[in-house]
Coordinates of C-alpha atoms in Angstrom, one line a residue:
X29 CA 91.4 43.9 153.9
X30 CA 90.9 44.9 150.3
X31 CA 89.4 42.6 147.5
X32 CA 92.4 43.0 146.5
X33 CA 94.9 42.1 148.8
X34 CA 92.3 38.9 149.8
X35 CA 93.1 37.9 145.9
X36 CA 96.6 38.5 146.5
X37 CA 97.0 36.0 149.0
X38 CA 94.7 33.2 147.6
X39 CA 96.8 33.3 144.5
X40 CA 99.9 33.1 146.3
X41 CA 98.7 29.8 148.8
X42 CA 97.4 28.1 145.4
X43 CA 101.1 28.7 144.2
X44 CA 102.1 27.4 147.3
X45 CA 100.2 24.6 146.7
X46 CA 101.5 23.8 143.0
X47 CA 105.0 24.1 145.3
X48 CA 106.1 27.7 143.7
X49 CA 107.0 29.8 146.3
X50 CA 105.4 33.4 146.1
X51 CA 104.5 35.7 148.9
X52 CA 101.0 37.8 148.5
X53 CA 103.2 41.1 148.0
X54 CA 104.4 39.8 144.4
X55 CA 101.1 39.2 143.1
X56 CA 100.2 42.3 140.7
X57 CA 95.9 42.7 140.4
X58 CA 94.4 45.0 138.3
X59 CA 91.0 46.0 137.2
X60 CA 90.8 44.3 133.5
X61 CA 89.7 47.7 130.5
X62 CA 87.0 45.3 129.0
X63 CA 84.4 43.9 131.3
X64 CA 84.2 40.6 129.7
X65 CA 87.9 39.9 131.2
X66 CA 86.2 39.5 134.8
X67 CA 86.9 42.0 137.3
X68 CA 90.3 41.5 138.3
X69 CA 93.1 40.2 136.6
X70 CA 96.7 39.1 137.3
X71 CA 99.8 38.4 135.3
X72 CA 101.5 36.4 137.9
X73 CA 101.9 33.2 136.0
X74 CA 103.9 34.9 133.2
X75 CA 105.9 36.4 136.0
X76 CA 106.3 32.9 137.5
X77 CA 106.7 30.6 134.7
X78 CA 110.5 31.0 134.3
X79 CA 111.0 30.2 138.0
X80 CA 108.3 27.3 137.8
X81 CA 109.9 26.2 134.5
X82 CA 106.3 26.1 133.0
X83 CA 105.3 27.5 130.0
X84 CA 102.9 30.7 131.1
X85 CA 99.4 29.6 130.0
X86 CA 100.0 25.8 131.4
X87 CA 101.3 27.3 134.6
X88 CA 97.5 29.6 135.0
X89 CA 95.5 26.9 133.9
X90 CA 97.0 24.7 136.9
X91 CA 96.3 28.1 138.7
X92 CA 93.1 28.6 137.8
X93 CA 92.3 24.9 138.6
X94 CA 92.7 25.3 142.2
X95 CA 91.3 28.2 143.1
X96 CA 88.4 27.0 141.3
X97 CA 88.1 24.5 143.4
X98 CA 88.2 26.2 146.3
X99 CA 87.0 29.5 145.1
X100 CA 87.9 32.8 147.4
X101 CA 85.0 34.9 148.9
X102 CA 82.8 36.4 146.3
X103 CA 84.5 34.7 143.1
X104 CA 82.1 33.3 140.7
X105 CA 85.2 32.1 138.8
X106 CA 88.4 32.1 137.3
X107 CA 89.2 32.1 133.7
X108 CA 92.6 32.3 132.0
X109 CA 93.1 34.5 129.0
X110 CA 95.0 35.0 126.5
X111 CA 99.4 33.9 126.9
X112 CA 98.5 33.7 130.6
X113 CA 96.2 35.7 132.2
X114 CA 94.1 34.7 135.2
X115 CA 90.8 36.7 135.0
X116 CA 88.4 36.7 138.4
X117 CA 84.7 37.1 137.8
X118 CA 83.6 38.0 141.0
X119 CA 79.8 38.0 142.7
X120 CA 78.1 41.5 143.5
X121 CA 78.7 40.5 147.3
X122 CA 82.1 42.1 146.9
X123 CA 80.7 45.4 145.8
X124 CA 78.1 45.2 148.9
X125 CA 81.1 44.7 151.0
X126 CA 82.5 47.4 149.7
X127 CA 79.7 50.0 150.2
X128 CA 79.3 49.3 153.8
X129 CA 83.3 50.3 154.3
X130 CA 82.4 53.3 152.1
X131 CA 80.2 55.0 154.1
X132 CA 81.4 53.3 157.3
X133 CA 85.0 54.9 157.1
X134 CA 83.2 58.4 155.6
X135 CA 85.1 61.3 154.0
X136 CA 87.8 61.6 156.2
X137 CA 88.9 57.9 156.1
X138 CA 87.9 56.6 152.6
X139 CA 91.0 56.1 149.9
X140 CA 93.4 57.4 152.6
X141 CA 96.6 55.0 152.4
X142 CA 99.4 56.1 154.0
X143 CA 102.5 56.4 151.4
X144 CA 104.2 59.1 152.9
X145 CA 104.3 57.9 156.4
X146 CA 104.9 61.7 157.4
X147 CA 107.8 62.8 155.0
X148 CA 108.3 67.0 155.0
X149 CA 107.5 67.8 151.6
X150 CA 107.6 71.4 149.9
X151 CA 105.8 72.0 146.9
X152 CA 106.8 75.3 145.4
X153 CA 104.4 76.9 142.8
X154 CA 103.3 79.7 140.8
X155 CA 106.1 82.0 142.0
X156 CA 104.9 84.2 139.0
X157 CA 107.6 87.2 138.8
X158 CA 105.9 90.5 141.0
X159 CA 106.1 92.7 138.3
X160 CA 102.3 92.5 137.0
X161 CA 99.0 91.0 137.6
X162 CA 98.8 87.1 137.1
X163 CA 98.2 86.1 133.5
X164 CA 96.8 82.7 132.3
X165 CA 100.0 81.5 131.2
X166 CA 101.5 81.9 134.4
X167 CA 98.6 81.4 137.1
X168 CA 97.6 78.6 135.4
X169 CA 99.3 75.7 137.5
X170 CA 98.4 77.0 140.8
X171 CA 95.6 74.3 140.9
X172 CA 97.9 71.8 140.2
X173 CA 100.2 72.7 142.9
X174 CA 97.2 73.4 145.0
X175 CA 95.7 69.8 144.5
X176 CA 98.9 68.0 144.4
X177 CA 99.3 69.4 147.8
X178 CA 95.9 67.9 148.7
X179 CA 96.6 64.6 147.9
X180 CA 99.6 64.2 148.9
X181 CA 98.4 65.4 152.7
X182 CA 95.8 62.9 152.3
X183 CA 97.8 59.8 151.6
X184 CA 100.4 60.9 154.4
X185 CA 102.4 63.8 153.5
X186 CA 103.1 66.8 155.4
X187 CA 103.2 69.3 153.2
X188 CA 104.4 72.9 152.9
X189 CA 103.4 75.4 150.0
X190 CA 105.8 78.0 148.9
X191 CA 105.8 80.8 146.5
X192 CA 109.2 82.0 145.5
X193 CA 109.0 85.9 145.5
X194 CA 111.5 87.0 142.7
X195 CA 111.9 90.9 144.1
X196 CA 115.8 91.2 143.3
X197 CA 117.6 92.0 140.4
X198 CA 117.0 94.1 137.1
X199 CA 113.4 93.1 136.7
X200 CA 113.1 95.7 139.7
X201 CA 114.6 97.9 138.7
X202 CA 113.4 97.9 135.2
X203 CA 109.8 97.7 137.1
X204 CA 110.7 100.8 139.3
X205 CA 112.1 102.9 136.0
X206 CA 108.6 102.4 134.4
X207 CA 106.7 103.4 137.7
X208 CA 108.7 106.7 138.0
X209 CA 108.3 107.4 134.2
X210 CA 104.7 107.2 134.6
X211 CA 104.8 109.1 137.5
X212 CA 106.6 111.9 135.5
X213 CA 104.3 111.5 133.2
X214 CA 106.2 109.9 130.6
X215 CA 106.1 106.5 129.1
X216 CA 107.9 103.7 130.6
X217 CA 111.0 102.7 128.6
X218 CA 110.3 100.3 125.6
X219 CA 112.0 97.4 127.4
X220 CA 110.0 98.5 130.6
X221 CA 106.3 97.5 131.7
X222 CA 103.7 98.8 129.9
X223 CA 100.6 97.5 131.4
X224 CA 97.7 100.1 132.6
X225 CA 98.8 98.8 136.0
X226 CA 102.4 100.5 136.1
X227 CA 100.3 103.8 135.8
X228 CA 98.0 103.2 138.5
X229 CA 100.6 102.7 140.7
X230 CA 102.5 105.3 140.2
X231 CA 99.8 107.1 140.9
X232 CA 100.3 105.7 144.5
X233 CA 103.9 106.0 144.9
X234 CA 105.3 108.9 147.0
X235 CA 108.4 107.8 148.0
X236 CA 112.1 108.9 146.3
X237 CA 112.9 108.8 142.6
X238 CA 115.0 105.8 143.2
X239 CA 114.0 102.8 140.9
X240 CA 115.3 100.1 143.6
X241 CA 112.3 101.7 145.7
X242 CA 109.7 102.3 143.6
X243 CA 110.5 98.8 141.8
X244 CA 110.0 97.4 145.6
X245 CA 106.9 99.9 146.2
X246 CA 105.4 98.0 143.1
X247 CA 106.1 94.5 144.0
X248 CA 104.5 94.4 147.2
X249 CA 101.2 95.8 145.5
X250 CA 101.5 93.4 142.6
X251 CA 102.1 90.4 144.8
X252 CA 98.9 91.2 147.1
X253 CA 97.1 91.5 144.2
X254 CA 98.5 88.2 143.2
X255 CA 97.6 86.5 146.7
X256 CA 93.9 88.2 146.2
X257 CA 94.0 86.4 142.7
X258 CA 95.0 83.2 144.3
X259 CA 92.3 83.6 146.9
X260 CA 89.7 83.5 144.5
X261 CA 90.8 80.4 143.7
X262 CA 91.2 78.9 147.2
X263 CA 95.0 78.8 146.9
X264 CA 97.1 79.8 149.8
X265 CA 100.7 79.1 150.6
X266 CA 102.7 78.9 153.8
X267 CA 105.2 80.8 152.7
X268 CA 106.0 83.7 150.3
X269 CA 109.8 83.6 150.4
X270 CA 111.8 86.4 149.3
X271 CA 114.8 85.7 146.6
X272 CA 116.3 89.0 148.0
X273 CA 116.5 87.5 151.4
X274 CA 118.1 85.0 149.9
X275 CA 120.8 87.5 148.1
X276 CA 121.1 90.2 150.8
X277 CA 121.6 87.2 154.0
X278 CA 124.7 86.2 151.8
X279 CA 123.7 82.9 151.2
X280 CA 124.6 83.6 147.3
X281 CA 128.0 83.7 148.4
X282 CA 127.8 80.6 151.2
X283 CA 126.9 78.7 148.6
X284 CA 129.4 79.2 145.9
X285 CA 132.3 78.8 148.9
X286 CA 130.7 75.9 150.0
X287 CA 131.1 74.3 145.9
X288 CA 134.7 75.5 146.2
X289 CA 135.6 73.8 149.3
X290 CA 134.1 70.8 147.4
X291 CA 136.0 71.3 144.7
X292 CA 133.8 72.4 142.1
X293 CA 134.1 76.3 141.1
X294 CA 136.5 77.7 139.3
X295 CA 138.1 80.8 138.4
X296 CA 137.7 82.2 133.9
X297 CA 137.8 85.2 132.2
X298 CA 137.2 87.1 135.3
X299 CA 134.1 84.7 136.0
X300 CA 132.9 82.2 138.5
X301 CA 132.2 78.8 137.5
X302 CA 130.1 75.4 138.2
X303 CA 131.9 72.6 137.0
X304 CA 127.9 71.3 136.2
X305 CA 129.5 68.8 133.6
X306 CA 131.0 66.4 136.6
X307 CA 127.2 65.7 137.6
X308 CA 125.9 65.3 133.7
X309 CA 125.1 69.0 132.5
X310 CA 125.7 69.3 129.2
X311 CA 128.1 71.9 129.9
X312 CA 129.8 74.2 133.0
X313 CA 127.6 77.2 134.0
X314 CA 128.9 80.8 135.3
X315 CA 128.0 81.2 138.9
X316 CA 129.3 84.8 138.5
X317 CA 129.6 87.0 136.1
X318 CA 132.6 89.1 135.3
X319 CA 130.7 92.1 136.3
X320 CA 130.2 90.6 139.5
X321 CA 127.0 89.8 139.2
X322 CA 125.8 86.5 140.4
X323 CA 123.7 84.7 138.0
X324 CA 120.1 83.3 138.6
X325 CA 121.4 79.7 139.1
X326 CA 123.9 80.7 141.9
X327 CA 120.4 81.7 143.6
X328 CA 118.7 78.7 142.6
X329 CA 120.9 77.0 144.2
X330 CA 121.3 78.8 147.4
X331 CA 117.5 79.0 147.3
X332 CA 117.3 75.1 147.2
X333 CA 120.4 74.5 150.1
X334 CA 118.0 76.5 152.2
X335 CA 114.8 74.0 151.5
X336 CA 117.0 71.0 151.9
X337 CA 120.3 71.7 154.8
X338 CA 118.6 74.6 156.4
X339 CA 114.7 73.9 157.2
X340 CA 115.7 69.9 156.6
X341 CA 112.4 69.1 153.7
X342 CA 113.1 66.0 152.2
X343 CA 111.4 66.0 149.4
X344 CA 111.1 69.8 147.0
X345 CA 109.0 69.6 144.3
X346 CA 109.2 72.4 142.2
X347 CA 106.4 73.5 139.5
X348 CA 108.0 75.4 136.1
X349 CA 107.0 77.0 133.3
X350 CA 107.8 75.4 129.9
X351 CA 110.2 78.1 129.7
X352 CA 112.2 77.2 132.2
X353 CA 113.0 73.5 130.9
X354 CA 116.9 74.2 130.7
X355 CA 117.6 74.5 134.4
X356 CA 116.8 71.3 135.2
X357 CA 119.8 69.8 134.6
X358 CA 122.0 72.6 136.2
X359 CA 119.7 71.9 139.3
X360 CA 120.2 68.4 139.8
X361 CA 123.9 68.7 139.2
X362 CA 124.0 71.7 142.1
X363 CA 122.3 69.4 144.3
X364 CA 124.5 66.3 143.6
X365 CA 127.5 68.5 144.4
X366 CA 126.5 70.3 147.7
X367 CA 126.0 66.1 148.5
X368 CA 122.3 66.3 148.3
X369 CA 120.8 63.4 146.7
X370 CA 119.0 64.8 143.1
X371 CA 116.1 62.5 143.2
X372 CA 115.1 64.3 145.9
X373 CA 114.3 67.4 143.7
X374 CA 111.7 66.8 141.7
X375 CA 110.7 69.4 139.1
X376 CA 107.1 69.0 137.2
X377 CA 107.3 70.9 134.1
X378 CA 104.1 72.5 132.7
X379 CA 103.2 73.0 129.0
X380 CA 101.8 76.1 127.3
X381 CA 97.6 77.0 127.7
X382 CA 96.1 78.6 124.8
X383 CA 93.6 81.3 124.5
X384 CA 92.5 83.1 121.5
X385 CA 93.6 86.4 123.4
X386 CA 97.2 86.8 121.5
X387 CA 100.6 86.4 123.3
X388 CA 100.7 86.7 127.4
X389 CA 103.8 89.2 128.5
X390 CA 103.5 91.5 130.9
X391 CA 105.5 94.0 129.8
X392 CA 103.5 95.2 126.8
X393 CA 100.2 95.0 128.5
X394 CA 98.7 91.9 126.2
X395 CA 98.1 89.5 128.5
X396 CA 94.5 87.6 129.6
X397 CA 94.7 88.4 133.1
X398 CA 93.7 85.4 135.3
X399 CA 91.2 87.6 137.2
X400 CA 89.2 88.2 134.0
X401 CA 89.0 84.0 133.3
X402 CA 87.4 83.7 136.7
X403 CA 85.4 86.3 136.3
X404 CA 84.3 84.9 132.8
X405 CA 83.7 81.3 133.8
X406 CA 83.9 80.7 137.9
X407 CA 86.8 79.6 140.2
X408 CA 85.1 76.3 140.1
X409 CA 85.6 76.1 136.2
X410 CA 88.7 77.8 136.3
X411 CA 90.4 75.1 138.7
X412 CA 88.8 71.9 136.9
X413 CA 89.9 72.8 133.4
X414 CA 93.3 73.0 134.8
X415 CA 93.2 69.8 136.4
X416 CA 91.5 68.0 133.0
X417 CA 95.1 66.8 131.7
X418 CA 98.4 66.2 132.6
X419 CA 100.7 69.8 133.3
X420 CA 103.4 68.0 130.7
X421 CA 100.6 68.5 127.8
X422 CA 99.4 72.0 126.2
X423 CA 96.1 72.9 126.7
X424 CA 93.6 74.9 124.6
X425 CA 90.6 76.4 126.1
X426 CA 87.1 76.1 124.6
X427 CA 85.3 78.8 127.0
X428 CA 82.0 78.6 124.5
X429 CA 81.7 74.7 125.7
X430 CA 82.2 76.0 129.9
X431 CA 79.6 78.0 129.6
X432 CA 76.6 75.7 128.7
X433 CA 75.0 73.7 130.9
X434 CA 75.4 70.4 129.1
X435 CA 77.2 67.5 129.5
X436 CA 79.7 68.6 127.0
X437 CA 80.9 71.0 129.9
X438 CA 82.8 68.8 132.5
X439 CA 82.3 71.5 134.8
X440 CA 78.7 71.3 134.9
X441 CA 78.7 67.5 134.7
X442 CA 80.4 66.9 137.6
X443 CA 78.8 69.5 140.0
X444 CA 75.4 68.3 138.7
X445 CA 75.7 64.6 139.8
X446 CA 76.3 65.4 143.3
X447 CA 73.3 68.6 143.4
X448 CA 71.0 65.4 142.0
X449 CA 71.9 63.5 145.2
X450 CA 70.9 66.5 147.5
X451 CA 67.8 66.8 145.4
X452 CA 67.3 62.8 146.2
X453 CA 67.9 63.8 150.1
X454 CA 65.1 67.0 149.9
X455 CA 62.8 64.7 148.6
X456 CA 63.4 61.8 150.8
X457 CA 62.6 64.4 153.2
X458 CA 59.5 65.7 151.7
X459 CA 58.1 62.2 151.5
X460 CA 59.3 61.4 155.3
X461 CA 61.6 58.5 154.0
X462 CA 64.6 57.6 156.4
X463 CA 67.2 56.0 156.1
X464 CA 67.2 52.8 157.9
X465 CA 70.8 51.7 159.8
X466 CA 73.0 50.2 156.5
X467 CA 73.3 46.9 159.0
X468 CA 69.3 47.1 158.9
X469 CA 69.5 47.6 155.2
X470 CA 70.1 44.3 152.2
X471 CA 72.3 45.8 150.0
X472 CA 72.2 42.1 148.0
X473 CA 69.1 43.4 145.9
X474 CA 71.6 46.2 144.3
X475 CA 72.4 43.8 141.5
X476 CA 70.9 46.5 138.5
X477 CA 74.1 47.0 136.0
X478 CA 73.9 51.2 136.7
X479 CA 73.9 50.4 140.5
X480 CA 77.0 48.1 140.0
X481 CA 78.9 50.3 137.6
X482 CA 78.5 53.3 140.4
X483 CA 80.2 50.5 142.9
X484 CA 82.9 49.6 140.7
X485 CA 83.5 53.5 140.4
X486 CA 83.5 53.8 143.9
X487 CA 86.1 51.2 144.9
X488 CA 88.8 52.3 142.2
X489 CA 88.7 55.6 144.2
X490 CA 91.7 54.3 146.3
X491 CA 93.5 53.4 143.9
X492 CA 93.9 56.3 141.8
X493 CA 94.5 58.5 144.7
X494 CA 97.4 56.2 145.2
X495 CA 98.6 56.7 141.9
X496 CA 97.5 60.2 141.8
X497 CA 100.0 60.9 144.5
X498 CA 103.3 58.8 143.3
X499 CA 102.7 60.1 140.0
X500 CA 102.2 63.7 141.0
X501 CA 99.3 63.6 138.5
X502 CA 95.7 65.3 140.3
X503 CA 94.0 64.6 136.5
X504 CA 93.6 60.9 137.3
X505 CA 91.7 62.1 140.2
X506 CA 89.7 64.5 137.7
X507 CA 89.0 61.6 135.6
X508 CA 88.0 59.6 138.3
X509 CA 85.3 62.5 139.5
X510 CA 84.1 62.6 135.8
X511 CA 83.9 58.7 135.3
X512 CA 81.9 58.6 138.8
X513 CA 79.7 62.1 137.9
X514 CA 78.6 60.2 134.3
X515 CA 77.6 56.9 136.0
X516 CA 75.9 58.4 138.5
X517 CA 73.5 60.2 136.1
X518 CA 73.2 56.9 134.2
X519 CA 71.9 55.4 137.4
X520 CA 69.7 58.2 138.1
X521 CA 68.5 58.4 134.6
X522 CA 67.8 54.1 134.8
X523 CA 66.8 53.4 138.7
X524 CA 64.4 55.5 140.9
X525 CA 65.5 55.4 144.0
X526 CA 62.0 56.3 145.6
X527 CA 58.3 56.6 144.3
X528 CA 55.7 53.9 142.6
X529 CA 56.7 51.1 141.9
X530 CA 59.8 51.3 144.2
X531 CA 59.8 48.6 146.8
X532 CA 60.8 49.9 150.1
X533 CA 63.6 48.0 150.4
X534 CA 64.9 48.7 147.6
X535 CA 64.4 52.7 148.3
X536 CA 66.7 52.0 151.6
X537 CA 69.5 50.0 149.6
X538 CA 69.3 53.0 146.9
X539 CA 69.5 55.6 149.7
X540 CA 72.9 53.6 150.9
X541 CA 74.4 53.8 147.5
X542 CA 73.8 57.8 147.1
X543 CA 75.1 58.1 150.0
X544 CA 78.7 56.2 149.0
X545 CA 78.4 58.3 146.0
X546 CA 78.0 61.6 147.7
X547 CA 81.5 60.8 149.9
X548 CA 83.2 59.6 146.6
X549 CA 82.0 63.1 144.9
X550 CA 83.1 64.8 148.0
X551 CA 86.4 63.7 148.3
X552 CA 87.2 64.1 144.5
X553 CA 86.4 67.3 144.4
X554 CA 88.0 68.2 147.8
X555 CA 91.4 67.1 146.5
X556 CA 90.5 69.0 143.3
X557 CA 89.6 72.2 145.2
X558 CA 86.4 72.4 143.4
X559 CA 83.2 73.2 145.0
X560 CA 80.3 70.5 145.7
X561 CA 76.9 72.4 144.8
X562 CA 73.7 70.7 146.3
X563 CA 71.6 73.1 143.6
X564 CA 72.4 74.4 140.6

C-alpha cells in the first residue's frame, strides 16, 4: 500500500470517529508545491464541512487533533493551514520504505498502475501525406505518438500504432504529373512538387506515362523513406493503412448509405450531404461533390467506422496538425450518427514548431527535412525536445543551446545523471565495493536533504505516469526525468557515495539509492524513447 492510500484511510477512520461518514476513496492527497506545507496535504475538510455542518478550518483542526493523537506510520505531525488544509509532516522512514519497493519491484514493475485494464486502443500518428520526405513541421509529433503509446502500454493499455497512408486522390496525381515532367525533362507544373526528390525519382521510374502510376511509383519510395526516417527515431507502427483501400473496397460509399438509412444525408445541388448540424457542427458538410467526387470527410469517416465497427478498438486517438483543427467537429458529429459514442475519438491537436529555416511545404522544395535535424543534433535530442512541452503549445527550437554540453541543454542534463551512476558502479568495482543485500543494508542514515529530495523524486514517479497517461500528456513524464536528472547531480555534487571519510555503511545505503535512481532514469527515458548512456 502507498503512503498514500495508508493516509487515505487514517483520515477517513478519524472522520469516522468525529461520526462523518467518508470512505478512504474520497480523500484527495497531494504532494504540497512549498516544502514548509509538510509532505502531503488534503482538502477533505473543506469538502466535508457542508455535510458535517462545520465551518472548514474548525472541522481540520478536530481532524488534525486525532490523528495527532494517534499519529499514522511515519507522521511526525499534522498541521492545518490556511481555510482548511490538513498538512502531514512525515518522518524519512517513509521514504526508506519507499526505496526498498523501488528497487524491489525493478523496471518492469515500478509506477505500473493498471488504468486501462486491457482496453484496445489505436493511436494514429504522423500520417504525413507520401508525396515528399518528412519535414519538421510534420515529423515532429511522432515522438509524441510514439511515447504516448509507451505509457499507455505501461499503465495497461493495449495499444496499436497506425499511420494513415494518404495515396488517393489529386495529390497523386499532381505528384505523378511532376515525376513525368521531370522525367521529360521538364519542370514539374507550378502547383506540382518541386523538391530535388521528384527528380531523383524520376530518374527511377520506368513504368507508363500515366500520372495515377507514376504518382503511386513515387509514394511507395517516399513512404519507405519515411519509415527509414522514423526508424532513426525508434518509431515503428503496426500498421501503415492505405486511404485508397479504403476508397477502392467501397467503403466510401457503405458509409454514406449507412448515414442515409439513418436518416442523415441528403440530396442538393447535385451534391451529397451530412446533416453534421443535428450532432453540433456549426454547419452541414458535402459528402459528395457534384462532380462525383467524394470529399475527404466522407473518407474520414469511413476510415474511422473501420477502426471502431470493423476491427472493434475502443478507444482512437488521433494526432493532427494545427492545420487540420476544423474537422474535429465534423468528426465527432460522423461518429455520433453511425451511433458511435464521440468521446471515444479523441483527437490531440499539435501546434506549429519553429525553425529559422523559412516556411516547410513540400511542394516548393523549402522545407527542413527531419533527416537533416537528426543528423544535426541526435535522435536522442530530436525526440526529448519534442516531448519538452505540451503538443497544444508552439515550439521554437534553440539548436545553439542542444549542442553544448551544459546544463542549459536538457538533453545533455538528463543523459548525464544516469552516465554519473554507471561511473559510480565502475568505480565501486575498481575499489572491490559490493553491494550488500538492501535487507542487510540501514537505509535510516539517508537522512542528508540531497538524499531525501532524490526520494521524494522517486516516489512521484507513479504518479505522474498516472497522469501522464489520462492526460495524454508524455511532457509530465519529461519533466519528471529532468526534475529527477537535476537532483541527482545535486546529490552527487553534495554526498560521496564512496571514498575517505565515507563510512561503510553509509557507502552501502548510497549504493541503494543510485540504484533506485538508475530504475527511475530508466523507466523515464524508456517511456520517452530516449536513450540511457552509461558514458558520455
Amino acid at each position: 500500500m502507498s503512503i498514500a492510500d495508508a493516509l487515505a484511510g487514517s483520515v477517513s477512520a478519524a472522520l469516522n470517529t468525529l461520526a462523518i461518514e467518508c470512505s478512504a476513496g474520497d480523500v484527495h492527497l497531494e504532494r504540497p508545491a512549498r516544502p514548509e506545507h509538510g509532505d502531503w496535504s488534503t482538502n477533505i475538510a473543506l469538502v466535508m464541512a457542508k455535510r458535517a455542518d462545520r465551518k472548514p478550518r474548525e472541522l481540520a483542526e478536530a481532524l488534525a487533533a486525532v490523528l495527532n493523537a494517534a499519529p499514522p506510520a511515519h507522521v511526525a505531525g499534522v498541521e492545518v493551514a490556511g481555510p482548511g488544509f490538513v498538512n502531514f509532516k512525515l518522518r524519512p522512514s517513509w521514504l526508506h520504505e519507499a526505496l526498498v519497493e523501488i528497487v524491489s519491484e525493478g523496471e518492469s514493475s515500478y509506477a505500473a498502475p493498471d488504468l486501462g485494464h486491457g482496453e484496445r486502443v489505436q493511436i494514429e500518428f504522423v500520417s504525413a501525406n507520401p508525396t515528399g520526405p518528412l519535414h519538421v513541421g510534420n515529423g515532429w509529433f511522432g515522438a509524441y505518438g510514439d511515447a504516448l503509446g509507451r505509457i499507455m502500454t505501461r499503465t495497461g493499455w493495449s495499444v496499436s500504432r497506425e499511420f494513415y497512408v494518404n495515396d488517393t486522390g489529386g495529390q497523386m496525381r499532381l505528384l505523378g504529373e511532376s515525376v513525368l515532367a521531370r522525367r521529360r525533362g521538364e519542370a514539374p507544373p507550378s502547383e506540382g512538387y518541386q523538391g530535388e526528390y521528384v527528380g531523383e525519382i524520376a530518374q527511377l521510374y520506368e513504368g507508363p506515362d500515366d500520372v495515377i502510376a507514376a504518382g503511386r511509383f513515387a509514394a511507395e519510395r517516399i513512404l519507405a523513406n519515411i519509415a527509414a526516417t522514423l526508424d532513426r527515431l525508434g518509431i515503428y507502427f503496426d500498421d501503415w493503412y492505405s486511404q485508397a483501400s479504403i476508397e477502392e473496397s467501397g467503403k466510401v460509399a457503405e458509409v454514406i448509405e449507412e448515414l442515409r438509412s439513418r436518416g442523415h444525408v441528403y440530396d442538393e445541388g447535385g451534391a451529397v450531404w451530412f446533416r453534421a448540424t443535428t450532432f453540433g457542427d456549426s454547419r452541414d458538410r458535402v459528402l459528395v461533390k457534384s462532380n462525383g467526387d467524394a470529399t475527404y470527410l466522407a473518407g474520414d469517416l469511413a476510415y474511422h467506422r473501420n477502426k471502431f465497427i470493423e476491427r472493434g478498438f475502443d478507444r482512437v486517438i488521433d494526432v493532427f496538425g494545427a492545420d487540420t483543427h476544423g474537422q474535429v467537429a465534423s468528426l465527432h458529429a460522423g461518429m455520433e450518427a453511425l451511433g458511435i459514442e464521440p468521446s471515444r475519438l479523441e483527437v490531440r491537436i499539435g501546434q506549429m514548431i519553429s525553425l529559422v529555416s523559412g516556411r516547410m511545404s513540400k511542394r516548393t522544395g523549402n522545407y527542413v527535412r527531419l533527416d537533416s535535424l537528426i543528423d544535426e543534433i541526435g535522435p536522442d535530442a530530436t525526440r526529448l525536445l519534442s516531448l519538452l512541452s505540451s503538443i497544444d503549445q508552439s515550439t521554437t527550437l534553440d539548436l545553439d543551446i542542444v549542442k553544448e554540453r551544459s546544463a542549459e541543454n536538457p538533453v545533455f542534463y538528463v543523459q548525464y545523471a544516469h552516465a554519473r551512476i554507471a561511473s559510480i558502479g565502475r568505480v565501486a568495482a575498481e575499489r572491490g565495493v559490493e553491494r550488500q543485500p538492501i535487507d542487510a543494508v540501514d537505509l535510516g542514515i539517508l537522512v542528508h536533504p540531497r538524499e531525501l529530495d532524490v526520494l521524494r523524486t522517486l516516489v512521484d514517479l507513479g504518479r505522474v505516469i498516472e497522469e501522464a497517461a489520462v492526460d495524454r500528456a508524455p511532457f509530465k513524464v519529461t519533466n519528471w526525468v529532468r526534475r529527477l536528472a537535476a537532483d541527482f547531480h545535486g546529490f552527487y555534487h553534495d554526498c560521496y557515495v564512496m571514498g575517505e571519510g565515507v563510512p561503510p555503511e553509509l557507502t552501502q545505503a548510497r549504493l541503494w539509492l543510485v540504484e533506485a535512481t538508475q530504475i527511475g532514469l530508466a523507466v523515464g527515458l524508456g517511456l520517452l524513447g530516449v536513450g540511457a548512456p552509461d558514458e558520455m
